[in-house]
Amino acid sequence: MSLETADRKILVFLPQPAARSIVIRLGQHGYAAVAMSTIPDVFEALRANEFIFAVTTRPDITLLRNIRAIPVINLEIFFHAEPTDNGSVSGQKRFDGKAFIDRVEFLSRPTPSQSNDDQASDPQSVPHKEGAVSRWWTRVMAPWRQARHGVPIADVRT
């Protein structure tokens, strides 16, 4: 975990037993995490802007993103069915802890927008190539300019 994100935490929005288990696992790998189970708690926490991302299940992803645009890890994708000896799939599922920690590590890496939140909120400060926008705009507008000057537009199927 980098120094820039050391003061920011991971929000774990799951039922209490599962949330505690994930927070313990994250703590074992050096990540600060906070478990929450109620919507009012999550609402207040996300408004404080102290979390770098959240961990939850698929039904709650939209809820979290409606409160604040934040990266979310869907915990469900790290559970895989165990194959049995005869090749069929058993009803038991195994948690892929290594893949989960790899995803956490990836999302914990600082980005330019995380290192300077004020600059990231200002669209004028986002660096871009000057020529890239104008070339794109020229390509998009070319057919309309041709049609306006009497040049027929070619059918893409021909």
mmCIF file with all atom_site columns, C-alpha atoms in Angstrom:
data_model
loop_
_atom_site.group_PDB
_atom_site.id
_atom_site.type_symbol
_atom_site.label_atom_id
_atom_site.label_alt_id
_atom_site.label_comp_id
_atom_site.label_asym_id
_atom_site.label_entity_id
_atom_site.label_seq_id
_atom_site.pdbx_PDB_ins_code
_atom_site.Cartn_x
_atom_site.Cartn_y
_atom_site.Cartn_z
_atom_site.occupancy
_atom_site.B_iso_or_equiv
_atom_site.pdbx_formal_charge
_atom_site.auth_seq_id
_atom_site.auth_comp_id
_atom_site.auth_asym_id
_atom_site.auth_atom_id
_atom_site.pdbx_PDB_model_num
ATOM 1   C CA . MET A 1 1   ? 0.000   0.000   0.000   1.00 0.00 ? 1   MET A CA 1
ATOM 2   C CA . SER A 1 2   ? 1.372   3.406   -0.906  1.00 0.00 ? 2   SER A CA 1
ATOM 3   C CA . LEU A 1 3   ? 1.910   6.368   1.367   1.00 0.00 ? 3   LEU A CA 1
ATOM 4   C CA . GLU A 1 4   ? -0.655  8.466   -0.525  1.00 0.00 ? 4   GLU A CA 1
ATOM 5   C CA . THR A 1 5   ? -3.474  6.013   0.240   1.00 0.00 ? 5   THR A CA 1
ATOM 6   C CA . ALA A 1 6   ? -2.310  4.975   3.718   1.00 0.00 ? 6   ALA A CA 1
ATOM 7   C CA . ASP A 1 7   ? -4.714  7.440   5.356   1.00 0.00 ? 7   ASP A CA 1
ATOM 8   C CA . ARG A 1 8   ? -7.653  6.303   3.197   1.00 0.00 ? 8   ARG A CA 1
ATOM 9   C CA . LYS A 1 9   ? -9.641  3.217   4.028   1.00 0.00 ? 9   LYS A CA 1
ATOM 10  C CA . ILE A 1 10  ? -11.567 0.466   2.310   1.00 0.00 ? 10  ILE A CA 1
ATOM 11  C CA . LEU A 1 11  ? -15.313 0.363   2.948   1.00 0.00 ? 11  LEU A CA 1
ATOM 12  C CA . VAL A 1 12  ? -16.731 -3.142  3.427   1.00 0.00 ? 12  VAL A CA 1
ATOM 13  C CA . PHE A 1 13  ? -20.536 -3.105  3.078   1.00 0.00 ? 13  PHE A CA 1
ATOM 14  C CA . LEU A 1 14  ? -21.717 -6.613  3.934   1.00 0.00 ? 14  LEU A CA 1
ATOM 15  C CA . PRO A 1 15  ? -23.670 -8.353  6.703   1.00 0.00 ? 15  PRO A CA 1
ATOM 16  C CA . GLN A 1 16  ? -21.689 -8.256  9.973   1.00 0.00 ? 16  GLN A CA 1
ATOM 17  C CA . PRO A 1 17  ? -20.144 -11.780 10.009  1.00 0.00 ? 17  PRO A CA 1
ATOM 18  C CA . ALA A 1 18  ? -18.979 -11.570 6.388   1.00 0.00 ? 18  ALA A CA 1
ATOM 19  C CA . ALA A 1 19  ? -17.813 -7.977  6.798   1.00 0.00 ? 19  ALA A CA 1
ATOM 20  C CA . ARG A 1 20  ? -15.713 -8.875  9.852   1.00 0.00 ? 20  ARG A CA 1
ATOM 21  C CA . SER A 1 21  ? -14.095 -11.733 7.966   1.00 0.00 ? 21  SER A CA 1
ATOM 22  C CA . ILE A 1 22  ? -13.156 -9.491  5.020   1.00 0.00 ? 22  ILE A CA 1
ATOM 23  C CA . VAL A 1 23  ? -11.886 -6.701  7.295   1.00 0.00 ? 23  VAL A CA 1
ATOM 24  C CA . ILE A 1 24  ? -9.675  -9.213  9.134   1.00 0.00 ? 24  ILE A CA 1
ATOM 25  C CA . ARG A 1 25  ? -8.309  -10.553 5.832   1.00 0.00 ? 25  ARG A CA 1
ATOM 26  C CA . LEU A 1 26  ? -7.580  -7.040  4.579   1.00 0.00 ? 26  LEU A CA 1
ATOM 27  C CA . GLY A 1 27  ? -5.928  -6.151  7.886   1.00 0.00 ? 27  GLY A CA 1
ATOM 28  C CA . GLN A 1 28  ? -3.662  -9.204  7.594   1.00 0.00 ? 28  GLN A CA 1
ATOM 29  C CA . HIS A 1 29  ? -2.381  -7.765  4.317   1.00 0.00 ? 29  HIS A CA 1
ATOM 30  C CA . GLY A 1 30  ? -1.848  -4.270  5.723   1.00 0.00 ? 30  GLY A CA 1
ATOM 31  C CA . TYR A 1 31  ? -4.995  -2.524  4.503   1.00 0.00 ? 31  TYR A CA 1
ATOM 32  C CA . ALA A 1 32  ? -7.179  -0.335  6.699   1.00 0.00 ? 32  ALA A CA 1
ATOM 33  C CA . ALA A 1 33  ? -10.811 -1.350  6.307   1.00 0.00 ? 33  ALA A CA 1
ATOM 34  C CA . VAL A 1 34  ? -14.077 -0.435  7.992   1.00 0.00 ? 34  VAL A CA 1
ATOM 35  C CA . ALA A 1 35  ? -17.107 -2.724  8.109   1.00 0.00 ? 35  ALA A CA 1
ATOM 36  C CA . MET A 1 36  ? -20.588 -1.244  7.775   1.00 0.00 ? 36  MET A CA 1
ATOM 37  C CA . SER A 1 37  ? -23.935 -2.963  7.530   1.00 0.00 ? 37  SER A CA 1
ATOM 38  C CA . THR A 1 38  ? -26.545 -0.204  7.455   1.00 0.00 ? 38  THR A CA 1
ATOM 39  C CA . ILE A 1 39  ? -27.416 2.220   4.694   1.00 0.00 ? 39  ILE A CA 1
ATOM 40  C CA . PRO A 1 40  ? -27.358 5.334   6.920   1.00 0.00 ? 40  PRO A CA 1
ATOM 41  C CA . ASP A 1 41  ? -23.828 4.460   8.103   1.00 0.00 ? 41  ASP A CA 1
ATOM 42  C CA . VAL A 1 42  ? -22.646 3.916   4.527   1.00 0.00 ? 42  VAL A CA 1
ATOM 43  C CA . PHE A 1 43  ? -24.276 7.141   3.379   1.00 0.00 ? 43  PHE A CA 1
ATOM 44  C CA . GLU A 1 44  ? -22.458 9.184   6.035   1.00 0.00 ? 44  GLU A CA 1
ATOM 45  C CA . ALA A 1 45  ? -19.168 7.361   5.446   1.00 0.00 ? 45  ALA A CA 1
ATOM 46  C CA . LEU A 1 46  ? -19.160 7.865   1.689   1.00 0.00 ? 46  LEU A CA 1
ATOM 47  C CA . ARG A 1 47  ? -19.949 11.551  2.049   1.00 0.00 ? 47  ARG A CA 1
ATOM 48  C CA . ALA A 1 48  ? -16.767 11.927  4.148   1.00 0.00 ? 48  ALA A CA 1
ATOM 49  C CA . ASN A 1 49  ? -14.561 11.011  1.138   1.00 0.00 ? 49  ASN A CA 1
ATOM 50  C CA . GLU A 1 50  ? -12.161 8.906   3.193   1.00 0.00 ? 50  GLU A CA 1
ATOM 51  C CA . PHE A 1 51  ? -12.581 5.629   1.310   1.00 0.00 ? 51  PHE A CA 1
ATOM 52  C CA . ILE A 1 52  ? -10.591 4.676   -1.788  1.00 0.00 ? 52  ILE A CA 1
ATOM 53  C CA . PHE A 1 53  ? -13.053 1.952   -2.803  1.00 0.00 ? 53  PHE A CA 1
ATOM 54  C CA . ALA A 1 54  ? -15.716 -0.387  -1.425  1.00 0.00 ? 54  ALA A CA 1
ATOM 55  C CA . VAL A 1 55  ? -16.261 -4.139  -1.184  1.00 0.00 ? 55  VAL A CA 1
ATOM 56  C CA . THR A 1 56  ? -19.821 -5.444  -1.405  1.00 0.00 ? 56  THR A CA 1
ATOM 57  C CA . THR A 1 57  ? -22.066 -7.870  -3.309  1.00 0.00 ? 57  THR A CA 1
ATOM 58  C CA . ARG A 1 58  ? -23.820 -7.296  -6.612  1.00 0.00 ? 58  ARG A CA 1
ATOM 59  C CA . PRO A 1 59  ? -27.198 -6.139  -5.230  1.00 0.00 ? 59  PRO A CA 1
ATOM 60  C CA . ASP A 1 60  ? -25.560 -3.274  -3.305  1.00 0.00 ? 60  ASP A CA 1
ATOM 61  C CA . ILE A 1 61  ? -23.170 -1.963  -5.972  1.00 0.00 ? 61  ILE A CA 1
ATOM 62  C CA . THR A 1 62  ? -25.731 0.408   -7.479  1.00 0.00 ? 62  THR A CA 1
ATOM 63  C CA . LEU A 1 63  ? -26.700 1.662   -4.032  1.00 0.00 ? 63  LEU A CA 1
ATOM 64  C CA . LEU A 1 64  ? -23.095 2.584   -3.220  1.00 0.00 ? 64  LEU A CA 1
ATOM 65  C CA . ARG A 1 65  ? -22.487 4.219   -6.586  1.00 0.00 ? 65  ARG A CA 1
ATOM 66  C CA . ASN A 1 66  ? -25.688 6.253   -6.267  1.00 0.00 ? 66  ASN A CA 1
ATOM 67  C CA . ILE A 1 67  ? -24.349 7.720   -3.033  1.00 0.00 ? 67  ILE A CA 1
ATOM 68  C CA . ARG A 1 68  ? -20.896 8.470   -4.469  1.00 0.00 ? 68  ARG A CA 1
ATOM 69  C CA . ALA A 1 69  ? -18.993 7.469   -7.602  1.00 0.00 ? 69  ALA A CA 1
ATOM 70  C CA . ILE A 1 70  ? -16.470 5.080   -6.087  1.00 0.00 ? 70  ILE A CA 1
ATOM 71  C CA . PRO A 1 71  ? -14.789 1.923   -7.394  1.00 0.00 ? 71  PRO A CA 1
ATOM 72  C CA . VAL A 1 72  ? -16.508 -1.197  -6.027  1.00 0.00 ? 72  VAL A CA 1
ATOM 73  C CA . ILE A 1 73  ? -15.249 -4.767  -5.772  1.00 0.00 ? 73  ILE A CA 1
ATOM 74  C CA . ASN A 1 74  ? -18.008 -7.335  -6.238  1.00 0.00 ? 74  ASN A CA 1
ATOM 75  C CA . LEU A 1 75  ? -17.101 -9.987  -3.666  1.00 0.00 ? 75  LEU A CA 1
ATOM 76  C CA . GLU A 1 76  ? -19.232 -12.621 -5.414  1.00 0.00 ? 76  GLU A CA 1
ATOM 77  C CA . ILE A 1 77  ? -16.793 -13.001 -8.314  1.00 0.00 ? 77  ILE A CA 1
ATOM 78  C CA . PHE A 1 78  ? -14.149 -14.454 -5.991  1.00 0.00 ? 78  PHE A CA 1
ATOM 79  C CA . PHE A 1 79  ? -16.264 -17.489 -5.037  1.00 0.00 ? 79  PHE A CA 1
ATOM 80  C CA . HIS A 1 80  ? -15.850 -20.503 -7.308  1.00 0.00 ? 80  HIS A CA 1
ATOM 81  C CA . ALA A 1 81  ? -17.613 -23.859 -7.292  1.00 0.00 ? 81  ALA A CA 1
ATOM 82  C CA . GLU A 1 82  ? -15.414 -26.781 -6.224  1.00 0.00 ? 82  GLU A CA 1
ATOM 83  C CA . PRO A 1 83  ? -15.209 -29.649 -8.719  1.00 0.00 ? 83  PRO A CA 1
ATOM 84  C CA . THR A 1 84  ? -15.750 -33.151 -7.301  1.00 0.00 ? 84  THR A CA 1
ATOM 85  C CA . ASP A 1 85  ? -13.654 -36.239 -8.004  1.00 0.00 ? 85  ASP A CA 1
ATOM 86  C CA . ASN A 1 86  ? -16.001 -37.392 -10.777 1.00 0.00 ? 86  ASN A CA 1
ATOM 87  C CA . GLY A 1 87  ? -15.779 -34.047 -12.615 1.00 0.00 ? 87  GLY A CA 1
ATOM 88  C CA . SER A 1 88  ? -19.154 -32.603 -11.641 1.00 0.00 ? 88  SER A CA 1
ATOM 89  C CA . VAL A 1 89  ? -19.489 -29.357 -9.746  1.00 0.00 ? 89  VAL A CA 1
ATOM 90  C CA . SER A 1 90  ? -20.308 -29.576 -6.052  1.00 0.00 ? 90  SER A CA 1
ATOM 91  C CA . GLY A 1 91  ? -22.566 -27.180 -4.175  1.00 0.00 ? 91  GLY A CA 1
ATOM 92  C CA . GLN A 1 92  ? -19.656 -25.905 -2.099  1.00 0.00 ? 92  GLN A CA 1
ATOM 93  C CA . LYS A 1 93  ? -17.802 -22.784 -3.135  1.00 0.00 ? 93  LYS A CA 1
ATOM 94  C CA . ARG A 1 94  ? -14.217 -21.781 -2.464  1.00 0.00 ? 94  ARG A CA 1
ATOM 95  C CA . PHE A 1 95  ? -13.113 -18.194 -1.861  1.00 0.00 ? 95  PHE A CA 1
ATOM 96  C CA . ASP A 1 96  ? -10.165 -17.161 -4.059  1.00 0.00 ? 96  ASP A CA 1
ATOM 97  C CA . GLY A 1 97  ? -8.346  -15.028 -1.502  1.00 0.00 ? 97  GLY A CA 1
ATOM 98  C CA . LYS A 1 98  ? -5.278  -14.452 -3.680  1.00 0.00 ? 98  LYS A CA 1
ATOM 99  C CA . ALA A 1 99  ? -7.323  -13.006 -6.554  1.00 0.00 ? 99  ALA A CA 1
ATOM 100 C CA . PHE A 1 100 ? -9.251  -10.847 -4.089  1.00 0.00 ? 100 PHE A CA 1
ATOM 101 C CA . ILE A 1 101 ? -6.077  -9.401  -2.549  1.00 0.00 ? 101 ILE A CA 1
ATOM 102 C CA . ASP A 1 102 ? -4.636  -8.860  -6.047  1.00 0.00 ? 102 ASP A CA 1
ATOM 103 C CA . ARG A 1 103 ? -7.720  -6.775  -6.953  1.00 0.00 ? 103 ARG A CA 1
ATOM 104 C CA . VAL A 1 104 ? -7.459  -4.834  -3.689  1.00 0.00 ? 104 VAL A CA 1
ATOM 105 C CA . GLU A 1 105 ? -3.789  -4.159  -4.366  1.00 0.00 ? 105 GLU A CA 1
ATOM 106 C CA . PHE A 1 106 ? -4.584  -2.935  -7.882  1.00 0.00 ? 106 PHE A CA 1
ATOM 107 C CA . LEU A 1 107 ? -7.300  -0.543  -6.684  1.00 0.00 ? 107 LEU A CA 1
ATOM 108 C CA . SER A 1 108 ? -5.083  0.704   -3.849  1.00 0.00 ? 108 SER A CA 1
ATOM 109 C CA . ARG A 1 109 ? -2.412  1.987   -6.214  1.00 0.00 ? 109 ARG A CA 1
ATOM 110 C CA . PRO A 1 110 ? -2.469  5.762   -6.377  1.00 0.00 ? 110 PRO A CA 1
ATOM 111 C CA . THR A 1 111 ? -3.631  7.465   -9.541  1.00 0.00 ? 111 THR A CA 1
ATOM 112 C CA . PRO A 1 112 ? -3.120  11.124  -10.436 1.00 0.00 ? 112 PRO A CA 1
ATOM 113 C CA . SER A 1 113 ? -6.725  11.847  -9.453  1.00 0.00 ? 113 SER A CA 1
ATOM 114 C CA . GLN A 1 114 ? -6.223  10.261  -6.002  1.00 0.00 ? 114 GLN A CA 1
ATOM 115 C CA . SER A 1 115 ? -3.086  12.236  -5.303  1.00 0.00 ? 115 SER A CA 1
ATOM 116 C CA . ASN A 1 116 ? -4.723  15.578  -6.050  1.00 0.00 ? 116 ASN A CA 1
ATOM 117 C CA . ASP A 1 117 ? -8.504  15.447  -5.542  1.00 0.00 ? 117 ASP A CA 1
ATOM 118 C CA . ASP A 1 118 ? -8.978  19.196  -6.112  1.00 0.00 ? 118 ASP A CA 1
ATOM 119 C CA . GLN A 1 119 ? -7.340  19.062  -9.508  1.00 0.00 ? 119 GLN A CA 1
ATOM 120 C CA . ALA A 1 120 ? -9.285  15.934  -10.490 1.00 0.00 ? 120 ALA A CA 1
ATOM 121 C CA . SER A 1 121 ? -12.615 17.648  -9.845  1.00 0.00 ? 121 SER A CA 1
ATOM 122 C CA . ASP A 1 122 ? -11.719 20.443  -12.285 1.00 0.00 ? 122 ASP A CA 1
ATOM 123 C CA . PRO A 1 123 ? -12.308 19.222  -15.879 1.00 0.00 ? 123 PRO A CA 1
ATOM 124 C CA . GLN A 1 124 ? -10.093 22.006  -17.248 1.00 0.00 ? 124 GLN A CA 1
ATOM 125 C CA . SER A 1 125 ? -7.079  20.549  -15.423 1.00 0.00 ? 125 SER A CA 1
ATOM 126 C CA . VAL A 1 126 ? -7.290  17.099  -17.020 1.00 0.00 ? 126 VAL A CA 1
ATOM 127 C CA . PRO A 1 127 ? -4.351  16.763  -19.397 1.00 0.00 ? 127 PRO A CA 1
ATOM 128 C CA . HIS A 1 128 ? -5.117  15.702  -22.952 1.00 0.00 ? 128 HIS A CA 1
ATOM 129 C CA . LYS A 1 129 ? -3.539  15.850  -26.362 1.00 0.00 ? 129 LYS A CA 1
ATOM 130 C CA . GLU A 1 130 ? -4.596  18.978  -28.195 1.00 0.00 ? 130 GLU A CA 1
ATOM 131 C CA . GLY A 1 131 ? -4.569  17.357  -31.630 1.00 0.00 ? 131 GLY A CA 1
ATOM 132 C CA . ALA A 1 132 ? -6.471  14.260  -30.559 1.00 0.00 ? 132 ALA A CA 1
ATOM 133 C CA . VAL A 1 133 ? -9.756  16.071  -29.999 1.00 0.00 ? 133 VAL A CA 1
ATOM 134 C CA . SER A 1 134 ? -9.551  18.094  -33.183 1.00 0.00 ? 134 SER A CA 1
ATOM 135 C CA . ARG A 1 135 ? -8.706  15.010  -35.312 1.00 0.00 ? 135 ARG A CA 1
ATOM 136 C CA . TRP A 1 136 ? -11.605 13.132  -33.773 1.00 0.00 ? 136 TRP A CA 1
ATOM 137 C CA . TRP A 1 137 ? -13.971 16.047  -34.364 1.00 0.00 ? 137 TRP A CA 1
ATOM 138 C CA . THR A 1 138 ? -12.803 16.399  -37.962 1.00 0.00 ? 138 THR A CA 1
ATOM 139 C CA . ARG A 1 139 ? -13.541 12.716  -38.668 1.00 0.00 ? 139 ARG A CA 1
ATOM 140 C CA . VAL A 1 140 ? -16.958 12.906  -37.066 1.00 0.00 ? 140 VAL A CA 1
ATOM 141 C CA . MET A 1 141 ? -17.984 16.078  -38.877 1.00 0.00 ? 141 MET A CA 1
ATOM 142 C CA . ALA A 1 142 ? -16.601 15.201  -42.324 1.00 0.00 ? 142 ALA A CA 1
ATOM 143 C CA . PRO A 1 143 ? -19.744 13.440  -43.656 1.00 0.00 ? 143 PRO A CA 1
ATOM 144 C CA . TRP A 1 144 ? -21.982 16.335  -42.618 1.00 0.00 ? 144 TRP A CA 1
ATOM 145 C CA . ARG A 1 145 ? -19.709 18.894  -44.207 1.00 0.00 ? 145 ARG A CA 1
ATOM 146 C CA . GLN A 1 146 ? -19.647 16.881  -47.433 1.00 0.00 ? 146 GLN A CA 1
ATOM 147 C CA . ALA A 1 147 ? -23.431 16.596  -47.497 1.00 0.00 ? 147 ALA A CA 1
ATOM 148 C CA . ARG A 1 148 ? -23.794 20.335  -46.928 1.00 0.00 ? 148 ARG A CA 1
ATOM 149 C CA . HIS A 1 149 ? -21.555 21.057  -49.948 1.00 0.00 ? 149 HIS A CA 1
ATOM 150 C CA . GLY A 1 150 ? -23.418 18.653  -52.247 1.00 0.00 ? 150 GLY A CA 1
ATOM 151 C CA . VAL A 1 151 ? -20.987 15.728  -52.036 1.00 0.00 ? 151 VAL A CA 1
ATOM 152 C CA . PRO A 1 152 ? -22.954 12.491  -51.645 1.00 0.00 ? 152 PRO A CA 1
ATOM 153 C CA . ILE A 1 153 ? -22.246 10.451  -48.525 1.00 0.00 ? 153 ILE A CA 1
ATOM 154 C CA . ALA A 1 154 ? -21.012 6.941   -49.318 1.00 0.00 ? 154 ALA A CA 1
ATOM 155 C CA . ASP A 1 155 ? -23.046 4.050   -47.967 1.00 0.00 ? 155 ASP A CA 1
ATOM 156 C CA . VAL A 1 156 ? -20.973 1.959   -45.568 1.00 0.00 ? 156 VAL A CA 1
ATOM 157 C CA . ARG A 1 157 ? -22.375 -1.253  -47.031 1.00 0.00 ? 157 ARG A CA 1
ATOM 158 C CA . THR A 1 158 ? -20.938 -0.584  -50.503 1.00 0.00 ? 158 THR A CA 1
#
